[in-house]
Amino acid sequence: MRKRGILITGAAGEIGDSLIRSLVQQGEDLIVSLDLKPLGTDYSKKVTHIQGDLMDHALLSRLVSEYEIATIYHLAALLSTRAEFSPEMAHQVNVEGTLGLLKLASEQSEWRGEPVLFLFPSSIAAYGMPSLKLKDEFRRVREWEWNYPTTMYGCNKLYCEMLGIYYSQHYRQLAVERPVTLDFRGLRFPGLVSAYTVPSGGTSDYGPEMLHAAARGEPYACFVREDTAIPFMAMPDAVKALLMLANAQAQSLTRRIYNVTSFSLSAADFRDQVLKFFPKAQISFEPDLKRQGIVDSWPADLNDNDARRDWGWKPDFDLIRSFEEYLVPYIKQRYS
Ligand code: AKB
């Protein structure tokens, strides 16, 4: 008999680390994690880590021969800045990797006679505001607005959202018998900030980089202008959103892709928060015009009313609580 478990791809990344921690705390005892890298934390018998490539079809086949996968958290992705340096590779990982996993989840749904739950973190990068004037005018964007991404990563995320909806609702639509299809649910995240990990390869990274540099006592040159505004969220809320959406009743969902957010602020406001807790921090602004262009194309804020209405979404950490009760205490501990 196969063992029934949860699959987490990109498990050694920022979200993976916190998600596994929460799932283990909740008593999940069969988690299969997949990543090119080893896991940062040892979860002993709770997590079976496979160090390997998502694109390795033989590996995925072996995986499903051993495990009955009921839920997939597909976190593996090349983020926005890194993806611009190797767009075709980003497409391979972000799109083909997702497609392979959607196919696997579809087959598993049919085998089980029950939908595999497929959780997909998407991003503010799926939006593309055409100008700063419009960004300022239309601040809290809805899910269906301004879907004109300007980065490979954003294009990949938006397309994979559509693929997920296709595999959930229209897969094999011409077949005589409707197959049991997977249950795809996606979240458009703002920039995420963790107390434990520093992101790499993203363009919202200036926020967490500023904070971690201050905690380490290192100077930081921020690569965007002071007035640059995007939404952010503390990592525990990102994990909470994923788990809430995974546990939401299918009947209560009116969409498959939901915005979620916590607080929106400018890079100067972010600096001011950091200075409140690390008054000696040396933070300067040296905008990189190219990366600035990417952040300028992202909305200043997200409208997450649908998530609030459909499955009761509400962040635990607003700006003040994020810094006072999560980021600063744990970061201080980390670097002390
Ligand atoms: C990135 O900067 O690429 C990510 C994102 C906003 O999805 N953090």
mmCIF file of N, CA and C in Angstrom, residues 106-217:
data_model
loop_
_atom_site.group_PDB
_atom_site.id
_atom_site.type_symbol
_atom_site.label_atom_id
_atom_site.label_comp_id
_atom_site.label_asym_id
_atom_site.label_seq_id
_atom_site.Cartn_x
_atom_site.Cartn_y
_atom_site.Cartn_z
ATOM 1 N N SER A 106 -3.379 15.459 -11.813
ATOM 2 C CA SER A 106 -4.574 15.014 -12.544
ATOM 3 C C SER A 106 -4.659 13.494 -12.548
ATOM 4 N N GLU A 107 -3.525 12.865 -12.843
ATOM 5 C CA GLU A 107 -3.516 11.395 -12.870
ATOM 6 C C GLU A 107 -3.846 10.833 -11.488
ATOM 7 N N GLN A 108 -3.258 11.456 -10.477
ATOM 8 C CA GLN A 108 -3.513 10.984 -9.108
ATOM 9 C C GLN A 108 -4.974 11.179 -8.714
ATOM 10 N N SER A 109 -5.576 12.280 -9.189
ATOM 11 C CA SER A 109 -6.989 12.528 -8.858
ATOM 12 C C SER A 109 -7.844 11.410 -9.442
ATOM 13 N N GLU A 110 -7.509 11.010 -10.675
ATOM 14 C CA GLU A 110 -8.298 9.929 -11.300
ATOM 15 C C GLU A 110 -8.093 8.604 -10.583
ATOM 16 N N TRP A 111 -6.846 8.309 -10.251
ATOM 17 C CA TRP A 111 -6.553 7.068 -9.531
ATOM 18 C C TRP A 111 -7.319 6.979 -8.220
ATOM 19 N N ARG A 112 -7.312 8.098 -7.515
ATOM 20 C CA ARG A 112 -7.926 8.105 -6.176
ATOM 21 C C ARG A 112 -9.435 8.222 -6.243
ATOM 22 N N GLY A 113 -9.941 8.752 -7.358
ATOM 23 C CA GLY A 113 -11.372 9.038 -7.456
ATOM 24 C C GLY A 113 -11.746 10.223 -6.584
ATOM 25 N N GLU A 114 -10.767 11.024 -6.280
ATOM 26 C CA GLU A 114 -10.937 12.169 -5.368
ATOM 27 C C GLU A 114 -9.931 13.242 -5.790
ATOM 28 N N PRO A 115 -10.352 14.518 -5.822
ATOM 29 C CA PRO A 115 -9.420 15.546 -6.303
ATOM 30 C C PRO A 115 -8.174 15.693 -5.428
ATOM 31 N N VAL A 116 -7.032 15.824 -6.077
ATOM 32 C CA VAL A 116 -5.825 16.217 -5.350
ATOM 33 C C VAL A 116 -5.913 17.729 -5.166
ATOM 34 N N LEU A 117 -5.646 18.180 -3.940
ATOM 35 C CA LEU A 117 -5.678 19.611 -3.651
ATOM 36 C C LEU A 117 -4.328 20.205 -4.059
ATOM 37 N N PHE A 118 -4.356 21.241 -4.896
ATOM 38 C CA PHE A 118 -3.118 21.801 -5.461
ATOM 39 C C PHE A 118 -3.034 23.273 -5.063
ATOM 40 N N LEU A 119 -2.119 23.610 -4.145
ATOM 41 C CA LEU A 119 -1.970 24.992 -3.672
ATOM 42 C C LEU A 119 -0.810 25.647 -4.405
ATOM 43 N N PHE A 120 -1.091 26.851 -4.920
ATOM 44 C CA PHE A 120 -0.103 27.518 -5.776
ATOM 45 C C PHE A 120 0.101 28.966 -5.328
ATOM 46 N N PRO A 121 1.314 29.311 -4.873
ATOM 47 C CA PRO A 121 1.560 30.712 -4.543
ATOM 48 C C PRO A 121 1.843 31.508 -5.810
ATOM 49 N N SER A 122 0.961 32.449 -6.122
ATOM 50 C CA SER A 122 1.231 33.374 -7.211
ATOM 51 C C SER A 122 1.695 34.681 -6.572
ATOM 52 N N SER A 123 1.589 35.787 -7.289
ATOM 53 C CA SER A 123 2.329 36.955 -6.821
ATOM 54 C C SER A 123 1.771 38.263 -7.369
ATOM 55 N N ILE A 124 2.121 39.371 -6.701
ATOM 56 C CA ILE A 124 1.826 40.704 -7.257
ATOM 57 C C ILE A 124 2.477 40.872 -8.626
ATOM 58 N N ALA A 125 3.470 40.025 -8.933
ATOM 59 C CA ALA A 125 4.145 40.128 -10.233
ATOM 60 C C ALA A 125 3.204 39.768 -11.383
ATOM 61 N N ALA A 126 2.054 39.164 -11.070
ATOM 62 C CA ALA A 126 1.079 38.841 -12.126
ATOM 63 C C ALA A 126 0.410 40.116 -12.648
ATOM 64 N N TYR A 127 0.599 41.230 -11.918
ATOM 65 C CA TYR A 127 0.040 42.516 -12.358
ATOM 66 C C TYR A 127 1.101 43.314 -13.106
ATOM 67 N N GLY A 128 0.630 44.246 -13.913
ATOM 68 C CA GLY A 128 1.559 45.163 -14.585
ATOM 69 C C GLY A 128 0.887 46.512 -14.732
ATOM 70 N N MET A 129 1.271 47.448 -13.862
ATOM 71 C CA MET A 129 0.693 48.791 -13.941
ATOM 72 C C MET A 129 1.443 49.547 -15.040
ATOM 73 N N PRO A 130 0.721 50.105 -16.007
ATOM 74 C CA PRO A 130 1.401 50.713 -17.152
ATOM 75 C C PRO A 130 2.197 51.976 -16.827
ATOM 76 N N SER A 131 1.819 52.701 -15.751
ATOM 77 C CA SER A 131 2.569 53.922 -15.427
ATOM 78 C C SER A 131 2.433 54.200 -13.929
ATOM 79 N N LEU A 132 3.311 55.043 -13.429
ATOM 80 C CA LEU A 132 3.240 55.407 -12.002
ATOM 81 C C LEU A 132 1.956 56.170 -11.711
ATOM 82 N N LYS A 133 1.489 56.918 -12.721
ATOM 83 C CA LYS A 133 0.259 57.704 -12.538
ATOM 84 C C LYS A 133 -0.922 56.746 -12.291
ATOM 85 N N LEU A 134 -0.992 55.691 -13.128
ATOM 86 C CA LEU A 134 -2.092 54.723 -12.962
ATOM 87 C C LEU A 134 -1.905 53.902 -11.686
ATOM 88 N N LYS A 135 -0.657 53.620 -11.350
ATOM 89 C CA LYS A 135 -0.393 52.878 -10.105
ATOM 90 C C LYS A 135 -0.918 53.654 -8.906
ATOM 91 N N ASP A 136 -0.746 54.969 -8.966
ATOM 92 C CA ASP A 136 -1.199 55.820 -7.880
ATOM 93 C C ASP A 136 -2.731 55.958 -7.877
ATOM 94 N N GLU A 137 -3.291 55.973 -9.073
ATOM 95 C CA GLU A 137 -4.746 56.166 -9.208
ATOM 96 C C GLU A 137 -5.520 54.900 -8.806
ATOM 97 N N PHE A 138 -5.002 53.733 -9.245
ATOM 98 C CA PHE A 138 -5.689 52.457 -8.956
ATOM 99 C C PHE A 138 -4.840 51.683 -7.953
ATOM 100 N N ARG A 139 -4.994 52.017 -6.689
ATOM 101 C CA ARG A 139 -4.061 51.477 -5.691
ATOM 102 C C ARG A 139 -4.370 50.038 -5.302
ATOM 103 N N ARG A 140 -5.633 49.799 -4.935
ATOM 104 C CA ARG A 140 -5.961 48.453 -4.414
ATOM 105 C C ARG A 140 -6.547 47.616 -5.545
ATOM 106 N N VAL A 141 -5.713 46.912 -6.258
ATOM 107 C CA VAL A 141 -6.183 46.235 -7.470
ATOM 108 C C VAL A 141 -6.957 44.951 -7.144
ATOM 109 N N ARG A 142 -7.949 44.676 -7.975
ATOM 110 C CA ARG A 142 -8.725 43.439 -7.854
ATOM 111 C C ARG A 142 -8.052 42.376 -8.724
ATOM 112 N N GLU A 143 -8.433 41.099 -8.478
ATOM 113 C CA GLU A 143 -7.761 39.977 -9.126
ATOM 114 C C GLU A 143 -7.786 40.062 -10.653
ATOM 115 N N TRP A 144 -8.854 40.573 -11.223
ATOM 116 C CA TRP A 144 -9.010 40.544 -12.675
ATOM 117 C C TRP A 144 -8.507 41.820 -13.362
ATOM 118 N N GLU A 145 -7.983 42.761 -12.563
ATOM 119 C CA GLU A 145 -7.532 44.022 -13.157
ATOM 120 C C GLU A 145 -6.030 43.995 -13.455
ATOM 121 N N TRP A 146 -5.616 44.749 -14.440
ATOM 122 C CA TRP A 146 -4.205 45.016 -14.732
ATOM 123 C C TRP A 146 -3.359 43.747 -14.819
ATOM 124 N N ASN A 147 -3.902 42.730 -15.448
ATOM 125 C CA ASN A 147 -3.135 41.475 -15.587
ATOM 126 C C ASN A 147 -2.201 41.561 -16.799
ATOM 127 N N TYR A 148 -1.265 42.499 -16.735
ATOM 128 C CA TYR A 148 -0.324 42.703 -17.851
ATOM 129 C C TYR A 148 1.110 42.643 -17.338
ATOM 130 N N PRO A 149 1.561 41.481 -16.877
ATOM 131 C CA PRO A 149 2.895 41.411 -16.267
ATOM 132 C C PRO A 149 4.003 41.798 -17.247
ATOM 133 N N THR A 150 5.057 42.374 -16.670
ATOM 134 C CA THR A 150 6.180 42.798 -17.528
ATOM 135 C C THR A 150 7.419 41.927 -17.312
ATOM 136 N N THR A 151 7.346 40.965 -16.399
ATOM 137 C CA THR A 151 8.508 40.100 -16.155
ATOM 138 C C THR A 151 8.187 38.674 -16.591
ATOM 139 N N MET A 152 9.262 37.915 -16.850
ATOM 140 C CA MET A 152 9.065 36.501 -17.200
ATOM 141 C C MET A 152 8.372 35.777 -16.042
ATOM 142 N N TYR A 153 8.815 36.071 -14.837
ATOM 143 C CA TYR A 153 8.236 35.443 -13.640
ATOM 144 C C TYR A 153 6.738 35.763 -13.531
ATOM 145 N N GLY A 154 6.382 37.034 -13.760
ATOM 146 C CA GLY A 154 4.971 37.438 -13.689
ATOM 147 C C GLY A 154 4.143 36.748 -14.761
ATOM 148 N N CYS A 155 4.709 36.682 -15.981
ATOM 149 C CA CYS A 155 4.000 35.977 -17.072
ATOM 150 C C CYS A 155 3.808 34.517 -16.694
ATOM 151 N N ASN A 156 4.865 33.917 -16.135
ATOM 152 C CA ASN A 156 4.800 32.503 -15.756
ATOM 153 C C ASN A 156 3.715 32.278 -14.703
ATOM 154 N N LYS A 157 3.668 33.163 -13.708
ATOM 155 C CA LYS A 157 2.688 32.993 -12.630
ATOM 156 C C LYS A 157 1.264 33.120 -13.173
ATOM 157 N N LEU A 158 1.044 34.153 -13.993
ATOM 158 C CA LEU A 158 -0.306 34.378 -14.513
ATOM 159 C C LEU A 158 -0.752 33.189 -15.381
ATOM 160 N N TYR A 159 0.153 32.712 -16.224
ATOM 161 C CA TYR A 159 -0.182 31.590 -17.098
ATOM 162 C C TYR A 159 -0.437 30.312 -16.274
ATOM 163 N N CYS A 160 0.384 30.095 -15.269
ATOM 164 C CA CYS A 160 0.195 28.883 -14.450
ATOM 165 C C CYS A 160 -1.115 28.945 -13.676
ATOM 166 N N GLU A 161 -1.530 30.143 -13.283
ATOM 167 C CA GLU A 161 -2.864 30.266 -12.660
ATOM 168 C C GLU A 161 -3.910 29.744 -13.644
ATOM 169 N N MET A 162 -3.760 30.166 -14.910
ATOM 170 C CA MET A 162 -4.749 29.749 -15.917
ATOM 171 C C MET A 162 -4.671 28.255 -16.178
ATOM 172 N N LEU A 163 -3.444 27.730 -16.204
ATOM 173 C CA LEU A 163 -3.303 26.276 -16.384
ATOM 174 C C LEU A 163 -3.990 25.532 -15.243
ATOM 175 N N GLY A 164 -3.803 26.044 -14.043
ATOM 176 C CA GLY A 164 -4.411 25.392 -12.874
ATOM 177 C C GLY A 164 -5.928 25.377 -12.990
ATOM 178 N N ILE A 165 -6.478 26.501 -13.437
ATOM 179 C CA ILE A 165 -7.941 26.576 -13.598
ATOM 180 C C ILE A 165 -8.376 25.612 -14.702
ATOM 181 N N TYR A 166 -7.590 25.569 -15.769
ATOM 182 C CA TYR A 166 -7.924 24.642 -16.869
ATOM 183 C C TYR A 166 -7.941 23.192 -16.355
ATOM 184 N N TYR A 167 -6.867 22.809 -15.644
ATOM 185 C CA TYR A 167 -6.802 21.411 -15.178
ATOM 186 C C TYR A 167 -7.893 21.100 -14.148
ATOM 187 N N SER A 168 -8.356 22.119 -13.443
ATOM 188 C CA SER A 168 -9.420 21.895 -12.452
ATOM 189 C C SER A 168 -10.787 21.792 -13.106
ATOM 190 N N GLN A 169 -11.014 22.652 -14.099
ATOM 191 C CA GLN A 169 -12.393 22.798 -14.589
ATOM 192 C C GLN A 169 -12.655 22.300 -16.000
ATOM 193 N N HIS A 170 -11.601 22.232 -16.825
ATOM 194 C CA HIS A 170 -11.860 21.923 -18.232
ATOM 195 C C HIS A 170 -11.042 20.751 -18.779
ATOM 196 N N TYR A 171 -10.217 20.169 -17.940
ATOM 197 C CA TYR A 171 -9.327 19.089 -18.403
ATOM 198 C C TYR A 171 -10.154 17.953 -19.000
ATOM 199 N N ARG A 172 -9.771 17.504 -20.167
ATOM 200 C CA ARG A 172 -10.466 16.445 -20.907
ATOM 201 C C ARG A 172 -11.956 16.770 -21.084
ATOM 202 N N GLN A 173 -12.227 17.993 -21.473
ATOM 203 C CA GLN A 173 -13.635 18.410 -21.594
ATOM 204 C C GLN A 173 -14.368 17.713 -22.725
ATOM 205 N N LEU A 174 -13.612 17.099 -23.660
ATOM 206 C CA LEU A 174 -14.308 16.404 -24.752
ATOM 207 C C LEU A 174 -14.420 14.902 -24.514
ATOM 208 N N ALA A 175 -13.890 14.428 -23.420
ATOM 209 C CA ALA A 175 -13.949 12.985 -23.142
ATOM 210 C C ALA A 175 -15.400 12.564 -22.865
ATOM 211 N N VAL A 176 -15.706 11.297 -23.135
ATOM 212 C CA VAL A 176 -17.066 10.799 -22.926
ATOM 213 C C VAL A 176 -17.449 10.927 -21.453
ATOM 214 N N GLU A 177 -16.508 10.508 -20.603
ATOM 215 C CA GLU A 177 -16.782 10.640 -19.164
ATOM 216 C C GLU A 177 -15.907 11.717 -18.557
ATOM 217 N N ARG A 178 -16.493 12.592 -17.777
ATOM 218 C CA ARG A 178 -15.714 13.640 -17.099
ATOM 219 C C ARG A 178 -14.757 12.984 -16.115
ATOM 220 N N PRO A 179 -13.462 13.273 -16.208
ATOM 221 C CA PRO A 179 -12.555 12.680 -15.209
ATOM 222 C C PRO A 179 -12.687 13.391 -13.860
ATOM 223 N N VAL A 180 -12.179 12.739 -12.817
ATOM 224 C CA VAL A 180 -12.081 13.451 -11.534
ATOM 225 C C VAL A 180 -10.893 14.385 -11.678
ATOM 226 N N THR A 181 -11.118 15.667 -11.562
ATOM 227 C CA THR A 181 -10.029 16.622 -11.789
ATOM 228 C C THR A 181 -9.484 17.145 -10.463
ATOM 229 N N LEU A 182 -8.324 17.751 -10.560
ATOM 230 C CA LEU A 182 -7.696 18.260 -9.332
ATOM 231 C C LEU A 182 -8.409 19.521 -8.843
ATOM 232 N N ASP A 183 -8.074 19.931 -7.648
ATOM 233 C CA ASP A 183 -8.699 21.112 -7.037
ATOM 234 C C ASP A 183 -7.601 22.162 -6.858
ATOM 235 N N PHE A 184 -7.516 23.084 -7.821
ATOM 236 C CA PHE A 184 -6.437 24.076 -7.839
ATOM 237 C C PHE A 184 -6.858 25.345 -7.098
ATOM 238 N N ARG A 185 -6.005 25.829 -6.202
ATOM 239 C CA ARG A 185 -6.281 27.070 -5.461
ATOM 240 C C ARG A 185 -4.996 27.897 -5.386
ATOM 241 N N GLY A 186 -5.103 29.169 -5.775
ATOM 242 C CA GLY A 186 -3.895 29.999 -5.809
ATOM 243 C C GLY A 186 -4.055 31.280 -5.016
ATOM 244 N N LEU A 187 -2.913 31.775 -4.541
ATOM 245 C CA LEU A 187 -2.889 33.025 -3.765
ATOM 246 C C LEU A 187 -1.927 33.992 -4.407
ATOM 247 N N ARG A 188 -2.373 35.210 -4.637
ATOM 248 C CA ARG A 188 -1.437 36.240 -5.112
ATOM 249 C C ARG A 188 -0.852 36.935 -3.889
ATOM 250 N N PHE A 189 0.412 36.605 -3.606
ATOM 251 C CA PHE A 189 1.087 37.162 -2.439
ATOM 252 C C PHE A 189 1.735 38.504 -2.755
ATOM 253 N N PRO A 190 1.807 39.388 -1.740
ATOM 254 C CA PRO A 190 2.658 40.582 -1.867
ATOM 255 C C PRO A 190 4.106 40.172 -1.577
ATOM 256 N N GLY A 191 5.003 41.131 -1.382
ATOM 257 C CA GLY A 191 6.364 40.804 -0.959
ATOM 258 C C GLY A 191 6.307 40.170 0.428
ATOM 259 N N LEU A 192 7.062 39.110 0.630
ATOM 260 C CA LEU A 192 7.016 38.417 1.927
ATOM 261 C C LEU A 192 8.276 38.733 2.728
ATOM 262 N N VAL A 193 8.088 38.839 4.042
ATOM 263 C CA VAL A 193 9.224 39.156 4.915
ATOM 264 C C VAL A 193 9.297 38.120 6.031
ATOM 265 N N SER A 194 10.443 37.439 6.097
ATOM 266 C CA SER A 194 10.625 36.415 7.125
ATOM 267 C C SER A 194 11.708 36.856 8.102
ATOM 268 N N ALA A 195 11.546 36.439 9.353
ATOM 269 C CA ALA A 195 12.567 36.751 10.353
ATOM 270 C C ALA A 195 13.726 35.764 10.255
ATOM 271 N N TYR A 196 13.484 34.627 9.621
ATOM 272 C CA TYR A 196 14.480 33.553 9.654
ATOM 273 C C TYR A 196 15.329 33.456 8.394
ATOM 274 N N THR A 197 14.755 33.901 7.271
ATOM 275 C CA THR A 197 15.482 33.717 6.007
ATOM 276 C C THR A 197 15.532 35.035 5.236
ATOM 277 N N VAL A 198 16.603 35.204 4.457
ATOM 278 C CA VAL A 198 16.706 36.379 3.592
ATOM 279 C C VAL A 198 16.426 35.872 2.174
ATOM 280 N N PRO A 199 15.492 36.508 1.472
ATOM 281 C CA PRO A 199 15.157 35.988 0.150
ATOM 282 C C PRO A 199 16.299 36.223 -0.837
ATOM 283 N N SER A 200 16.267 35.496 -1.934
ATOM 284 C CA SER A 200 17.262 35.790 -2.973
ATOM 285 C C SER A 200 16.600 35.607 -4.328
ATOM 286 N N GLY A 201 16.925 36.520 -5.231
ATOM 287 C CA GLY A 201 16.425 36.390 -6.601
ATOM 288 C C GLY A 201 15.128 37.114 -6.852
ATOM 289 N N GLY A 202 14.555 37.758 -5.827
ATOM 290 C CA GLY A 202 13.308 38.492 -6.023
ATOM 291 C C GLY A 202 13.577 39.977 -6.187
ATOM 292 N N THR A 203 12.514 40.760 -6.406
ATOM 293 C CA THR A 203 12.684 42.205 -6.556
ATOM 294 C C THR A 203 12.006 42.948 -5.407
ATOM 295 N N SER A 204 11.144 42.250 -4.660
ATOM 296 C CA SER A 204 10.628 42.857 -3.423
ATOM 297 C C SER A 204 11.640 42.643 -2.297
ATOM 298 N N ASP A 205 12.789 42.080 -2.624
ATOM 299 C CA ASP A 205 13.789 41.722 -1.602
ATOM 300 C C ASP A 205 14.347 42.925 -0.837
ATOM 301 N N TYR A 206 14.181 44.154 -1.393
ATOM 302 C CA TYR A 206 14.783 45.315 -0.701
ATOM 303 C C TYR A 206 14.244 45.467 0.714
ATOM 304 N N GLY A 207 12.987 45.112 0.936
ATOM 305 C CA GLY A 207 12.409 45.242 2.282
ATOM 306 C C GLY A 207 13.133 44.328 3.268
ATOM 307 N N PRO A 208 13.023 42.996 3.051
ATOM 308 C CA PRO A 208 13.718 42.100 3.983
ATOM 309 C C PRO A 208 15.227 42.310 4.026
ATOM 310 N N GLU A 209 15.838 42.667 2.891
ATOM 311 C CA GLU A 209 17.305 42.870 2.904
ATOM 312 C C GLU A 209 17.683 44.031 3.830
ATOM 313 N N MET A 210 16.886 45.101 3.779
ATOM 314 C CA MET A 210 17.135 46.286 4.606
ATOM 315 C C MET A 210 17.099 45.923 6.094
ATOM 316 N N LEU A 211 16.083 45.150 6.438
ATOM 317 C CA LEU A 211 15.876 44.770 7.830
ATOM 318 C C LEU A 211 16.983 43.832 8.328
ATOM 319 N N HIS A 212 17.286 42.816 7.531
ATOM 320 C CA HIS A 212 18.307 41.848 7.971
ATOM 321 C C HIS A 212 19.689 42.512 8.040
ATOM 322 N N ALA A 213 19.960 43.419 7.082
ATOM 323 C CA ALA A 213 21.264 44.120 7.112
ATOM 324 C C ALA A 213 21.365 44.937 8.401
ATOM 325 N N ALA A 214 20.270 45.637 8.758
ATOM 326 C CA ALA A 214 20.284 46.453 9.982
ATOM 327 C C ALA A 214 20.535 45.569 11.209
ATOM 328 N N ALA A 215 19.886 44.414 11.241
ATOM 329 C CA ALA A 215 20.048 43.516 12.392
ATOM 330 C C ALA A 215 21.470 42.965 12.479
ATOM 331 N N ARG A 216 22.113 42.846 11.322
ATOM 332 C CA ARG A 216 23.504 42.348 11.320
ATOM 333 C C ARG A 216 24.506 43.479 11.542
ATOM 334 N N GLY A 217 23.988 44.713 11.597
ATOM 335 C CA GLY A 217 24.878 45.873 11.780
ATOM 336 C C GLY A 217 25.615 46.233 10.509
#
